[in-house]
DNA sequence: TGTACATCAGTGAACGCGCGTTCACTGATGTAC
DNA sequence: TGTACATCAGTGAACGCGCGTTCACTGATGTAC
């Protein structure tokens, strides 16, 4: 008897899959990505190792799914913040988005490292993760696309324009995220890359504990950097 | 018969130690830190695994030494650049130091990941590496210590002042790197942290290949960011 | 409602693998008389 | 200069370990008549 188009067995499957992922994340939280072991995950769940092969093709399959979930979580946090601040000034939106980025990462450091940490040279990351990574940064596009080009960013903006001209997929993505007529796609991309690099620098140093012995809080640095970016681009707002 | 106060055996030892380290780095370059295996290193050198234990206490010992060497190399690159641009304007010095940081990292990505990549949760990094990490950033202090406090950085500067007051070792370090009377230590630290985060953000994204599919070169972004920092701090120069 | 059958979650044994590390040893190199 | 001895680089065997993954299987759950 199917309930809502899913059989009990299907629902059970999905639940166990979720529990496996959760146990795997706990493992990663405790010991890093390298410490993810199917046998250990199974043991923690009271199962034997081979049982997991009923739910995931192999270790890499599980890992890929965890990475996709993490991207989706980060993207949801960003999109939620964008929706919540839709009426705020661009300046406030930028600050809110930067803060959301950091708080998502600080709240789940192991997930941030899963996305932004050192990928093994046998680089996975097929087309699927590229789209997901873009989704995280997408909400920044309409905000920064309204700014003016600061001195020094001109060359970066030109390179972005060239990239837009060469790859229609990127142009579509930018248009989809920032459909307003007042947005310059190349400027939106250039500003987003600057913001991304600043955010990643701050957050990855914080998450790796490099600030812990220093006498400052990363949030202060982030505030300063987002304000500086808003200033240099002339973003209006309080 | 000792030559220059070292016996032939000592010289041989040092040479083999160096070859082991080089082979280990090659291994890391090819497969990441996780791929560093004593047995594989030995095999590559035409030795058996246990032979390496004559030269290093264990795997961690070797790894720690590689990390220290990498820090020293980066610090030397920065110090050399500072010495070479001692007559340039602060603005030019900042640009030169930022470029040196990036070029060192791009020239040896595996070393950069060794320093800045995800540390395993069983965090090594005792006091020795903290000093070495500081040595990399030290040359930035005298340059940025001459700048004015940009709007938004005031709070960060205050936190740095507090850190200076609480930890004399840090104050000594800053004074040692920037002994000029015209330098404000708290401002030097605040500016250096901003520069560090920006550099790390750009360089780590580039080194991890996250820019490769995008239509821009990291050097352009770095130029823009260093110029923006110099602008906001009112650094004099061409 | 009851029975026969199919599905499928999970087990236990086994595979080959490479890892770090120890240990007793051999044989060459260097040292002291 | 020659001989006895100490030092020490490197070997080969062995240790226990945990890994990912396969396979044939058992037994419970769900399905069809």
Short mmCIF file of C-alpha atoms (C1' of nucleotides) in Angstrom, two decimals:
data_model
loop_
_atom_site.label_atom_id
_atom_site.label_comp_id
_atom_site.label_asym_id
_atom_site.label_seq_id
_atom_site.Cartn_x
_atom_site.Cartn_y
_atom_site.Cartn_z
CA UNK A 1 0.00 0.00 0.00
CA UNK A 2 1.58 3.18 -1.16
CA UNK A 3 1.21 6.34 0.91
CA UNK A 4 1.77 9.54 -0.98
CA UNK A 5 3.17 7.55 -3.91
CA UNK A 6 5.91 5.90 -1.81
CA UNK A 7 5.89 2.39 -0.48
CA UNK A 8 6.89 1.72 3.14
CA UNK A 9 10.06 0.11 1.87
CA UNK A 10 10.96 3.22 -0.09
CA UNK A 11 10.33 5.39 2.91
CA UNK A 12 12.47 3.13 5.07
CA UNK A 13 15.23 3.25 2.48
CA UNK A 14 15.21 7.01 2.44
CA UNK A 15 15.29 7.17 6.20
CA UNK A 16 18.26 4.83 6.47
CA UNK A 17 20.07 6.70 3.72
CA UNK A 18 19.60 9.84 5.77
CA UNK A 19 20.90 8.18 8.90
CA UNK A 20 23.96 6.94 7.05
CA UNK A 21 24.69 10.43 5.79
CA UNK A 22 24.27 11.88 9.24
CA UNK A 23 26.63 9.31 10.74
CA UNK A 24 29.13 9.98 7.97
CA UNK A 25 29.02 13.71 8.66
CA UNK A 26 29.62 13.09 12.33
CA UNK A 27 32.66 11.07 11.35
CA UNK A 28 33.91 13.88 9.13
CA UNK A 29 33.29 16.42 11.84
CA UNK A 30 35.40 14.40 14.24
CA UNK A 31 38.30 13.49 12.00
CA UNK A 32 38.19 15.26 8.68
CA UNK A 33 37.30 13.93 5.28
CA UNK A 34 40.11 11.41 5.31
CA UNK A 35 38.57 9.79 8.37
CA UNK A 36 35.38 8.90 6.55
CA UNK A 37 35.25 5.12 6.57
CA UNK A 38 32.29 3.04 5.49
CA UNK A 39 33.07 0.36 8.02
CA UNK A 40 33.21 2.85 10.85
CA UNK A 41 29.99 4.50 9.75
CA UNK A 42 28.27 1.13 9.66
CA UNK A 43 29.57 0.17 13.07
CA UNK A 44 28.34 3.44 14.55
CA UNK A 45 24.88 2.62 13.23
CA UNK A 46 24.95 -0.91 14.57
CA UNK A 47 25.32 -2.40 11.11
CA UNK A 48 28.06 -4.25 9.34
CA UNK A 49 30.09 -2.66 6.57
CA UNK A 50 28.65 -4.39 3.55
CA UNK A 51 25.12 -3.33 4.50
CA UNK A 52 25.88 0.21 3.33
CA UNK A 53 26.33 -1.05 -0.20
CA UNK A 54 22.59 -1.50 -0.37
CA UNK A 55 22.26 2.28 -0.04
CA UNK A 56 25.31 3.74 -1.76
CA UNK A 57 27.27 2.44 -4.68
CA UNK A 58 30.56 3.05 -2.91
CA UNK A 59 32.44 5.47 -0.71
CA UNK A 60 32.82 8.10 -3.40
CA UNK A 61 29.12 7.98 -4.11
CA UNK A 62 28.33 8.75 -0.49
CA UNK A 63 30.89 11.54 -0.40
CA UNK A 64 29.56 13.15 -3.56
CA UNK A 65 26.07 13.16 -2.13
CA UNK A 66 27.29 14.76 1.09
CA UNK A 67 29.01 17.47 -0.91
CA UNK A 68 25.91 18.14 -2.98
CA UNK A 69 23.81 18.36 0.19
CA UNK A 70 26.27 20.81 1.70
CA UNK A 71 26.15 23.04 -1.38
CA UNK A 72 22.39 22.95 -1.28
CA UNK A 73 22.38 23.91 2.38
CA UNK A 74 24.68 26.84 1.83
CA UNK A 75 22.70 27.98 -1.19
CA UNK A 76 19.47 27.78 0.78
CA UNK A 77 20.95 29.92 3.54
CA UNK A 78 22.00 32.54 1.02
CA UNK A 79 18.71 32.50 -0.84
CA UNK A 80 16.79 32.72 2.41
CA UNK A 81 18.80 35.75 3.47
CA UNK A 82 18.29 37.40 0.12
CA UNK A 83 14.54 36.86 0.40
CA UNK A 84 14.46 38.19 3.94
CA UNK A 85 16.32 41.38 3.01
CA UNK A 86 14.62 42.04 -0.29
CA UNK A 87 13.45 45.44 0.90
CA UNK A 88 16.75 46.52 2.44
CA UNK A 89 19.35 48.73 0.81
CA UNK A 90 22.04 47.10 -1.35
CA UNK A 91 24.57 47.93 1.33
CA UNK A 92 22.56 46.12 3.97
CA UNK A 93 21.90 43.23 1.65
CA UNK A 94 25.60 42.77 1.01
CA UNK A 95 26.32 42.77 4.71
CA UNK A 96 23.51 40.33 5.39
CA UNK A 97 24.65 37.96 2.67
CA UNK A 98 28.26 38.04 3.83
CA UNK A 99 27.17 37.38 7.38
CA UNK A 100 24.94 34.54 6.25
CA UNK A 101 27.82 32.99 4.36
CA UNK A 102 30.06 33.14 7.39
CA UNK A 103 27.46 31.97 9.85
CA UNK A 104 26.54 28.99 7.75
CA UNK A 105 30.22 28.04 7.62
CA UNK A 106 30.90 28.62 11.29
CA UNK A 107 27.81 26.68 12.22
CA UNK A 108 29.00 23.69 10.21
CA UNK A 109 32.76 23.95 9.79
CA UNK A 110 33.10 20.40 8.55
CA UNK A 111 30.63 21.14 5.78
CA UNK A 112 32.52 24.26 4.78
CA UNK A 113 35.73 22.29 4.60
CA UNK A 114 33.90 19.69 2.56
CA UNK A 115 33.19 22.36 -0.05
CA UNK A 116 36.11 24.71 0.21
CA UNK A 117 38.77 22.52 1.79
CA UNK A 118 41.61 21.02 -0.12
CA UNK A 119 40.18 18.81 -2.80
CA UNK A 120 42.24 15.71 -3.37
CA UNK A 121 44.19 15.91 -6.64
CA UNK A 122 41.93 13.24 -7.99
CA UNK A 123 39.49 16.07 -8.32
CA UNK A 124 35.89 15.01 -8.37
CA UNK A 125 33.47 17.90 -8.95
CA UNK A 126 31.62 17.21 -12.19
CA UNK A 127 29.20 19.58 -13.81
CA UNK A 128 26.66 18.99 -11.07
CA UNK A 129 28.78 20.59 -8.34
CA UNK A 130 29.69 23.55 -10.51
CA UNK A 131 26.03 24.49 -10.76
CA UNK A 132 25.57 24.04 -7.05
CA UNK A 133 28.60 26.15 -6.22
CA UNK A 134 27.21 28.89 -8.42
CA UNK A 135 23.90 28.71 -6.62
CA UNK A 136 25.66 29.68 -3.39
CA UNK A 137 27.05 32.87 -4.88
CA UNK A 138 24.09 33.69 -7.09
CA UNK A 139 22.29 35.90 -4.53
CA UNK A 140 25.28 38.25 -4.52
CA UNK A 141 24.92 39.03 -8.22
CA UNK A 142 21.89 41.33 -8.16
CA UNK A 143 23.28 43.24 -5.19
CA UNK A 144 26.75 43.88 -6.58
CA UNK A 145 25.52 44.36 -10.12
CA UNK A 146 24.12 47.72 -9.06
CA UNK A 147 27.49 49.09 -8.01
CA UNK A 148 29.87 51.31 -9.90
CA UNK A 149 33.20 50.00 -11.05
CA UNK A 150 35.83 50.95 -8.47
CA UNK A 151 39.25 52.13 -9.64
CA UNK A 152 41.45 49.11 -10.19
CA UNK A 153 38.61 46.71 -10.92
CA UNK A 154 38.29 47.76 -14.53
CA UNK A 155 40.54 45.03 -15.86
CA UNK A 156 38.76 42.37 -13.85
CA UNK A 157 35.47 43.61 -15.18
CA UNK A 158 36.78 43.37 -18.76
CA UNK A 159 37.83 39.77 -18.18
CA UNK A 160 34.38 39.00 -16.84
CA UNK A 161 32.79 40.59 -19.89
CA UNK A 162 34.92 38.38 -22.09
CA UNK A 163 33.93 35.32 -20.09
CA UNK A 164 30.27 36.28 -20.48
CA UNK A 165 30.70 36.66 -24.22
CA UNK A 166 32.37 33.29 -24.59
CA UNK A 167 30.14 31.17 -22.38
CA UNK A 168 26.40 31.64 -22.83
CA UNK A 169 25.69 29.36 -19.85
CA UNK A 170 27.29 31.90 -17.56
CA UNK A 171 25.41 34.76 -19.16
CA UNK A 172 22.17 32.84 -18.64
CA UNK A 173 23.03 32.21 -15.03
CA UNK A 174 23.75 35.86 -14.33
CA UNK A 175 20.61 36.96 -16.13
CA UNK A 176 18.60 34.45 -14.16
CA UNK A 177 19.92 35.69 -10.83
CA UNK A 178 19.86 39.39 -11.67
CA UNK A 179 17.21 40.01 -14.31
CA UNK A 180 16.84 43.71 -13.51
CA UNK A 181 17.59 46.07 -16.34
CA UNK A 182 19.78 48.22 -14.13
CA UNK A 183 22.30 45.45 -13.58
CA UNK A 184 25.51 45.25 -15.55
CA UNK A 185 26.31 41.52 -15.81
CA UNK A 186 30.07 42.00 -16.06
CA UNK A 187 30.10 44.30 -13.05
CA UNK A 188 27.91 41.87 -11.14
CA UNK A 189 30.38 39.07 -11.82
CA UNK A 190 33.43 41.16 -10.98
CA UNK A 191 31.93 42.35 -7.72
CA UNK A 192 30.81 38.85 -6.81
CA UNK A 193 34.27 37.43 -7.41
CA UNK A 194 35.78 40.10 -5.18
CA UNK A 195 33.22 39.42 -2.47
CA UNK A 196 33.67 35.68 -2.81
CA UNK A 197 37.44 35.87 -2.44
CA UNK A 198 37.16 38.14 0.59
CA UNK A 199 34.55 35.97 2.23
CA UNK A 200 36.43 32.79 1.52
CA UNK A 201 39.64 34.25 2.86
CA UNK A 202 38.11 35.32 6.13
CA UNK A 203 35.90 32.30 6.64
CA UNK A 204 38.43 29.66 5.70
CA UNK A 205 41.04 31.16 8.01
CA UNK A 206 38.50 31.28 10.80
CA UNK A 207 37.18 27.79 10.24
CA UNK A 208 40.70 26.39 10.21
CA UNK A 209 41.31 28.02 13.56
CA UNK A 210 44.00 30.38 12.31
CA UNK A 211 42.37 33.31 14.08
CA UNK A 212 41.85 31.51 17.36
CA UNK A 213 45.14 32.61 18.86
CA UNK A 214 44.67 36.18 17.66
CA UNK A 215 42.81 38.79 19.53
CA UNK A 216 39.99 39.43 17.13
CA UNK A 217 36.72 38.03 16.03
CA UNK A 218 36.24 37.15 12.41
CA UNK A 219 32.87 38.87 12.35
CA UNK A 220 34.58 42.21 12.91
CA UNK A 221 36.87 41.62 9.97
CA UNK A 222 33.97 40.56 7.81
CA UNK A 223 31.99 43.68 8.69
CA UNK A 224 34.94 45.85 7.77
CA UNK A 225 35.53 44.09 4.47
CA UNK A 226 31.91 44.18 3.35
CA UNK A 227 31.71 47.85 4.28
CA UNK A 228 34.87 48.57 2.33
CA UNK A 229 33.48 46.77 -0.69
CA UNK A 230 30.19 48.65 -0.47
CA UNK A 231 32.12 51.93 -0.15
CA UNK A 232 34.38 51.31 -3.11
CA UNK A 233 31.43 50.34 -5.29
CA UNK A 234 29.30 53.19 -4.09
CA UNK A 235 26.45 50.96 -2.99
CA UNK A 236 23.60 53.03 -1.60
CA UNK A 237 22.22 52.36 1.84
CA UNK A 238 22.45 53.10 5.54
CA UNK B 1 88.56 13.68 9.17
CA UNK B 2 86.16 16.54 9.64
CA UNK B 3 85.72 19.12 6.88
CA UNK B 4 84.20 22.38 7.99
CA UNK B 5 83.31 20.84 11.31
CA UNK B 6 81.24 18.06 9.75
CA UNK B 7 82.27 14.48 9.26
CA UNK B 8 81.64 12.74 5.95
CA UNK B 9 79.00 10.65 7.64
CA UNK B 10 77.18 13.74 8.85
CA UNK B 11 77.29 15.26 5.41
CA UNK B 12 75.96 12.05 3.89
CA UNK B 13 73.17 11.99 6.46
CA UNK B 14 72.14 15.52 5.65
CA UNK B 15 72.16 14.79 1.95
CA UNK B 16 69.99 11.72 2.31
CA UNK B 17 67.63 13.60 4.61
CA UNK B 18 67.29 16.19 1.89
CA UNK B 19 66.60 13.58 -0.75
CA UNK B 20 63.95 11.99 1.42
CA UNK B 21 62.25 15.32 1.87
CA UNK B 22 62.35 16.01 -1.83
CA UNK B 23 60.85 12.63 -2.64
CA UNK B 24 58.18 13.20 -0.01
CA UNK B 25 57.28 16.55 -1.54
CA UNK B 26 57.00 14.97 -4.96
CA UNK B 27 54.61 12.46 -3.46
CA UNK B 28 52.56 15.24 -1.90
CA UNK B 29 52.52 17.17 -5.14
CA UNK B 30 51.15 14.16 -6.94
CA UNK B 31 48.55 13.02 -4.46
CA UNK B 32 48.05 15.45 -1.64
CA UNK B 33 49.13 15.23 1.95
CA UNK B 34 47.13 12.10 2.56
CA UNK B 35 49.17 10.32 -0.09
CA UNK B 36 52.42 10.78 1.79
CA UNK B 37 53.58 7.27 2.63
CA UNK B 38 56.95 6.39 4.05
CA UNK B 39 57.04 3.11 2.23
CA UNK B 40 56.31 4.76 -1.09
CA UNK B 41 58.92 7.43 -0.49
CA UNK B 42 61.49 4.78 0.32
CA UNK B 43 60.61 2.77 -2.73
CA UNK B 44 60.97 5.81 -4.97
CA UNK B 45 64.47 6.29 -3.59
CA UNK B 46 65.42 2.67 -4.09
CA UNK B 47 65.35 1.96 -0.37
CA UNK B 48 63.16 -0.12 1.87
CA UNK B 49 60.68 1.42 4.24
CA UNK B 50 62.45 0.90 7.55
CA UNK B 51 65.57 2.67 6.27
CA UNK B 52 63.82 6.01 6.63
CA UNK B 53 63.59 5.53 10.36
CA UNK B 54 67.31 6.15 10.52
CA UNK B 55 66.60 9.70 9.35
CA UNK B 56 63.20 10.62 10.76
CA UNK B 57 61.57 9.51 13.96
CA UNK B 58 58.33 8.78 12.18
CA UNK B 59 55.93 10.03 9.56
CA UNK B 60 54.73 12.98 11.59
CA UNK B 61 58.29 14.05 12.19
CA UNK B 62 58.98 14.18 8.47
CA UNK B 63 55.76 16.04 7.82
CA UNK B 64 56.47 18.63 10.48
CA UNK B 65 59.86 19.28 8.98
CA UNK B 66 58.38 19.72 5.54
CA UNK B 67 55.90 22.22 6.92
CA UNK B 68 58.65 24.17 8.67
CA UNK B 69 60.71 24.23 5.47
CA UNK B 70 57.72 25.50 3.53
CA UNK B 71 57.12 28.31 6.00
CA UNK B 72 60.78 29.24 5.81
CA UNK B 73 60.65 29.32 2.03
CA UNK B 74 57.61 31.55 1.97
CA UNK B 75 59.09 33.84 4.60
CA UNK B 76 62.33 34.10 2.62
CA UNK B 77 60.41 35.06 -0.51
CA UNK B 78 58.59 37.79 1.40
CA UNK B 79 61.69 39.07 3.11
CA UNK B 80 63.60 39.10 -0.16
CA UNK B 81 60.86 41.11 -1.82
CA UNK B 82 60.78 43.56 1.05
CA UNK B 83 64.54 44.01 0.79
CA UNK B 84 64.37 44.49 -2.95
CA UNK B 85 61.67 47.17 -2.72
CA UNK B 86 62.99 48.99 0.31
CA UNK B 87 63.22 52.21 -1.68
CA UNK B 88 59.83 51.97 -3.32
CA UNK B 89 56.69 53.70 -2.15
CA UNK B 90 54.47 51.88 0.40
CA UNK B 91 51.89 51.38 -2.30
CA UNK B 92 54.41 49.65 -4.53
CA UNK B 93 55.76 47.63 -1.64
CA UNK B 94 52.30 46.35 -0.79
CA UNK B 95 51.73 45.33 -4.38
CA UNK B 96 55.13 43.68 -4.58
CA UNK B 97 54.59 41.73 -1.35
CA UNK B 98 51.16 40.59 -2.38
CA UNK B 99 52.49 39.46 -5.72
CA UNK B 100 55.39 37.68 -4.07
CA UNK B 101 52.97 35.85 -1.77
CA UNK B 102 50.88 34.71 -4.68
CA UNK B 103 53.78 33.77 -6.91
CA UNK B 104 55.41 31.71 -4.22
CA UNK B 105 52.14 29.85 -3.74
CA UNK B 106 51.43 29.37 -7.44
CA UNK B 107 54.98 28.19 -8.00
CA UNK B 108 54.59 25.52 -5.34
CA UNK B 109 50.89 24.83 -4.87
CA UNK B 110 51.50 21.69 -2.84
CA UNK B 111 53.57 23.71 -0.38
CA UNK B 112 50.86 26.31 -0.06
CA UNK B 113 48.32 23.62 0.67
CA UNK B 114 50.71 22.16 3.19
CA UNK B 115 50.60 25.44 5.09
CA UNK B 116 47.16 26.77 4.40
CA UNK B 117 45.24 23.66 3.45
CA UNK B 118 42.88 21.90 5.74
CA UNK B 119 44.77 20.81 8.79
CA UNK B 120 43.61 17.48 10.13
CA UNK B 121 41.60 17.89 13.34
CA UNK B 122 44.48 16.29 15.19
CA UNK B 123 46.02 19.71 14.77
CA UNK B 124 49.73 19.74 14.96
CA UNK B 125 51.26 23.23 14.81
CA UNK B 126 53.10 23.83 18.03
CA UNK B 127 54.74 27.09 18.99
CA UNK B 128 57.41 26.60 16.37
CA UNK B 129 55.05 26.86 13.43
CA UNK B 130 53.29 29.88 14.90
CA UNK B 131 56.54 31.82 14.80
CA UNK B 132 57.22 30.68 11.29
CA UNK B 133 53.77 31.63 10.10
CA UNK B 134 54.27 35.07 11.59
CA UNK B 135 57.56 35.41 9.75
CA UNK B 136 55.70 35.10 6.45
CA UNK B 137 53.45 38.04 7.22
CA UNK B 138 56.00 40.11 9.09
CA UNK B 139 57.21 42.10 6.04
CA UNK B 140 53.69 43.46 5.60
CA UNK B 141 53.70 45.13 9.03
CA UNK B 142 55.97 48.10 8.36
CA UNK B 143 54.21 48.83 5.08
CA UNK B 144 50.66 48.79 6.38
CA UNK B 145 51.60 50.37 9.68
CA UNK B 146 52.05 53.65 7.86
CA UNK B 147 48.48 53.77 6.62
CA UNK B 148 45.52 55.62 8.04
CA UNK B 149 42.62 53.72 9.55
CA UNK B 150 39.92 53.33 6.92
CA UNK B 151 36.29 53.76 7.91
CA UNK B 152 34.96 50.45 9.20
CA UNK B 153 38.32 49.15 10.36
CA UNK B 154 38.24 51.03 13.63
CA UNK B 155 36.78 48.17 15.61
CA UNK B 156 39.28 45.71 14.18
CA UNK B 157 42.08 48.09 15.11
CA UNK B 158 40.77 48.28 18.67
CA UNK B 159 40.75 44.51 18.95
CA UNK B 160 44.33 44.46 17.73
CA UNK B 161 45.30 47.05 20.28
CA UNK B 162 43.80 44.89 22.99
CA UNK B 163 45.67 41.85 21.70
CA UNK B 164 48.90 43.85 21.75
CA UNK B 165 48.26 44.92 25.32
CA UNK B 166 47.57 41.41 26.49
CA UNK B 167 50.37 39.53 24.74
CA UNK B 168 53.82 41.09 24.95
CA UNK B 169 55.22 38.49 22.56
CA UNK B 170 53.07 39.91 19.80
CA UNK B 171 54.05 43.46 20.65
CA UNK B 172 57.70 42.45 20.49
CA UNK B 173 57.17 40.80 17.14
CA UNK B 174 55.49 43.85 15.65
CA UNK B 175 58.12 46.17 17.06
CA UNK B 176 60.83 43.93 15.65
CA UNK B 177 59.34 43.96 12.17
CA UNK B 178 58.36 47.63 12.13
CA UNK B 179 60.64 49.53 14.50
CA UNK B 180 60.00 52.92 12.88
CA UNK B 181 58.52 55.55 15.14
CA UNK B 182 55.94 56.47 12.53
CA UNK B 183 54.28 53.07 12.69
CA UNK B 184 51.19 52.43 14.76
CA UNK B 185 51.42 48.77 15.87
CA UNK B 186 47.67 48.25 16.13
CA UNK B 187 47.12 49.71 12.70
CA UNK B 188 49.95 47.61 11.31
CA UNK B 189 48.32 44.47 12.68
CA UNK B 190 44.85 45.39 11.49
CA UNK B 191 46.08 46.19 8.01
CA UNK B 192 48.13 43.02 7.87
CA UNK B 193 45.18 40.87 8.87
CA UNK B 194 43.07 42.45 6.16
CA UNK B 195 45.81 41.92 3.60
CA UNK B 196 46.39 38.36 4.79
CA UNK B 197 42.73 37.43 4.50
CA UNK B 198 42.47 38.95 1.04
CA UNK B 199 45.63 37.26 -0.16
CA UNK B 200 44.66 33.93 1.30
CA UNK B 201 41.22 34.12 -0.21
CA UNK B 202 42.50 34.81 -3.69
CA UNK B 203 45.46 32.47 -3.59
CA UNK B 204 43.73 29.51 -1.99
CA UNK B 205 40.89 29.69 -4.49
CA UNK B 206 43.39 29.87 -7.34
CA UNK B 207 45.59 27.08 -6.02
CA UNK B 208 42.60 24.83 -5.56
CA UNK B 209 41.66 25.42 -9.16
CA UNK B 210 38.39 27.17 -8.42
CA UNK B 211 39.20 29.95 -10.84
CA UNK B 212 40.30 27.68 -13.65
CA UNK B 213 36.88 27.46 -15.26
CA UNK B 214 36.33 31.18 -14.91
CA UNK B 215 37.45 33.73 -17.38
CA UNK B 216 39.89 35.67 -15.28
CA UNK B 217 43.39 35.52 -14.01
CA UNK B 218 43.99 35.63 -10.29
CA UNK B 219 46.76 38.18 -10.73
CA UNK B 220 44.22 40.71 -11.98
CA UNK B 221 42.08 40.17 -8.90
CA UNK B 222 45.09 40.47 -6.65
CA UNK B 223 46.16 43.72 -8.27
CA UNK B 224 42.70 45.16 -7.78
CA UNK B 225 42.52 44.08 -4.14
CA UNK B 226 45.94 45.43 -3.21
CA UNK B 227 45.17 48.69 -4.93
CA UNK B 228 41.85 48.94 -3.10
CA UNK B 229 43.58 48.32 0.20
CA UNK B 230 46.23 50.93 -0.53
CA UNK B 231 43.50 53.38 -1.52
CA UNK B 232 41.41 52.84 1.57
CA UNK B 233 44.42 53.25 3.83
CA UNK B 234 45.72 56.23 1.95
CA UNK B 235 49.09 54.66 1.29
CA UNK B 236 51.31 57.08 -0.61
CA UNK B 237 52.93 56.04 -3.87
CA UNK B 238 52.63 55.89 -7.60
"C1'" DT C 1 -8.41 -14.98 4.69
"C1'" DG C 2 -4.73 -17.97 3.65
"C1'" DT C 3 -1.03 -19.54 1.04
"C1'" DA C 4 2.89 -19.28 -2.38
"C1'" DC C 5 6.15 -16.42 -4.06
"C1'" DA C 6 9.23 -12.34 -4.86
"C1'" DT C 7 11.69 -8.72 -2.98
"C1'" DC C 8 15.26 -7.00 -0.45
"C1'" DA C 9 17.77 -5.52 4.11
"C1'" DG C 10 21.40 -7.22 6.45
"C1'" DT C 11 25.07 -10.83 7.75
"C1'" DG C 12 29.52 -13.14 7.96
"C1'" DA C 13 33.34 -14.69 5.72
"C1'" DA C 14 36.70 -13.68 2.67
"C1'" DC C 15 39.64 -11.07 -0.96
"C1'" DG C 16 43.83 -8.24 -1.47
"C1'" DC C 17 45.86 -4.11 -0.20
"C1'" DG C 18 49.02 -0.76 1.85
"C1'" DC C 19 49.94 1.37 5.89
"C1'" DG C 20 53.34 2.64 10.08
"C1'" DT C 21 56.44 0.61 12.87
"C1'" DT C 22 59.68 -2.97 15.49
"C1'" DC C 23 63.39 -5.94 15.48
"C1'" DA C 24 67.45 -8.68 14.91
"C1'" DC C 25 70.67 -8.89 11.41
"C1'" DT C 26 74.59 -7.86 7.85
"C1'" DG C 27 78.10 -5.44 5.88
"C1'" DA C 28 80.46 -1.36 4.80
"C1'" DT C 29 82.62 2.82 6.65
"C1'" DG C 30 85.30 5.24 9.80
"C1'" DT C 31 88.35 5.33 14.18
"C1'" DA C 32 91.96 4.21 17.58
"C1'" DC C 33 95.94 2.16 18.74
"C1'" DT D 1 101.02 0.89 8.04
"C1'" DG D 2 98.23 -2.67 9.78
"C1'" DT D 3 95.02 -4.56 12.74
"C1'" DA D 4 91.00 -4.60 16.10
"C1'" DC D 5 87.01 -2.45 17.15
"C1'" DA D 6 82.94 0.73 17.06
"C1'" DT D 7 79.65 3.03 14.47
"C1'" DC D 8 75.84 3.06 11.69
"C1'" DA D 9 73.22 2.72 6.97
"C1'" DG D 10 70.28 -0.39 5.19
"C1'" DT D 11 67.78 -5.10 4.85
"C1'" DG D 12 64.17 -8.53 5.28
"C1'" DA D 13 60.83 -10.51 7.90
"C1'" DA D 14 57.19 -9.82 10.74
"C1'" DC D 15 53.54 -7.36 13.78
"C1'" DG D 16 48.72 -5.77 13.76
"C1'" DC D 17 45.66 -2.75 11.65
"C1'" DG D 18 41.80 -0.94 8.99
"C1'" DC D 19 40.45 -0.11 4.60
"C1'" DG D 20 36.97 -0.81 0.35
"C1'" DT D 21 34.61 -4.20 -1.80
"C1'" DT D 22 32.54 -9.06 -3.42
"C1'" DC D 23 29.79 -12.83 -2.57
"C1'" DA D 24 26.64 -16.40 -1.25
"C1'" DC D 25 23.50 -16.67 2.30
"C1'" DT D 26 19.37 -15.96 5.71
"C1'" DG D 27 15.29 -14.24 7.21
"C1'" DA D 28 11.87 -10.82 7.45
"C1'" DT D 29 8.69 -7.94 4.78
"C1'" DG D 30 5.53 -7.11 1.28
"C1'" DT D 31 2.68 -8.87 -2.89
"C1'" DA D 32 -0.42 -11.68 -5.78
"C1'" DC D 33 -3.66 -14.92 -6.31
#
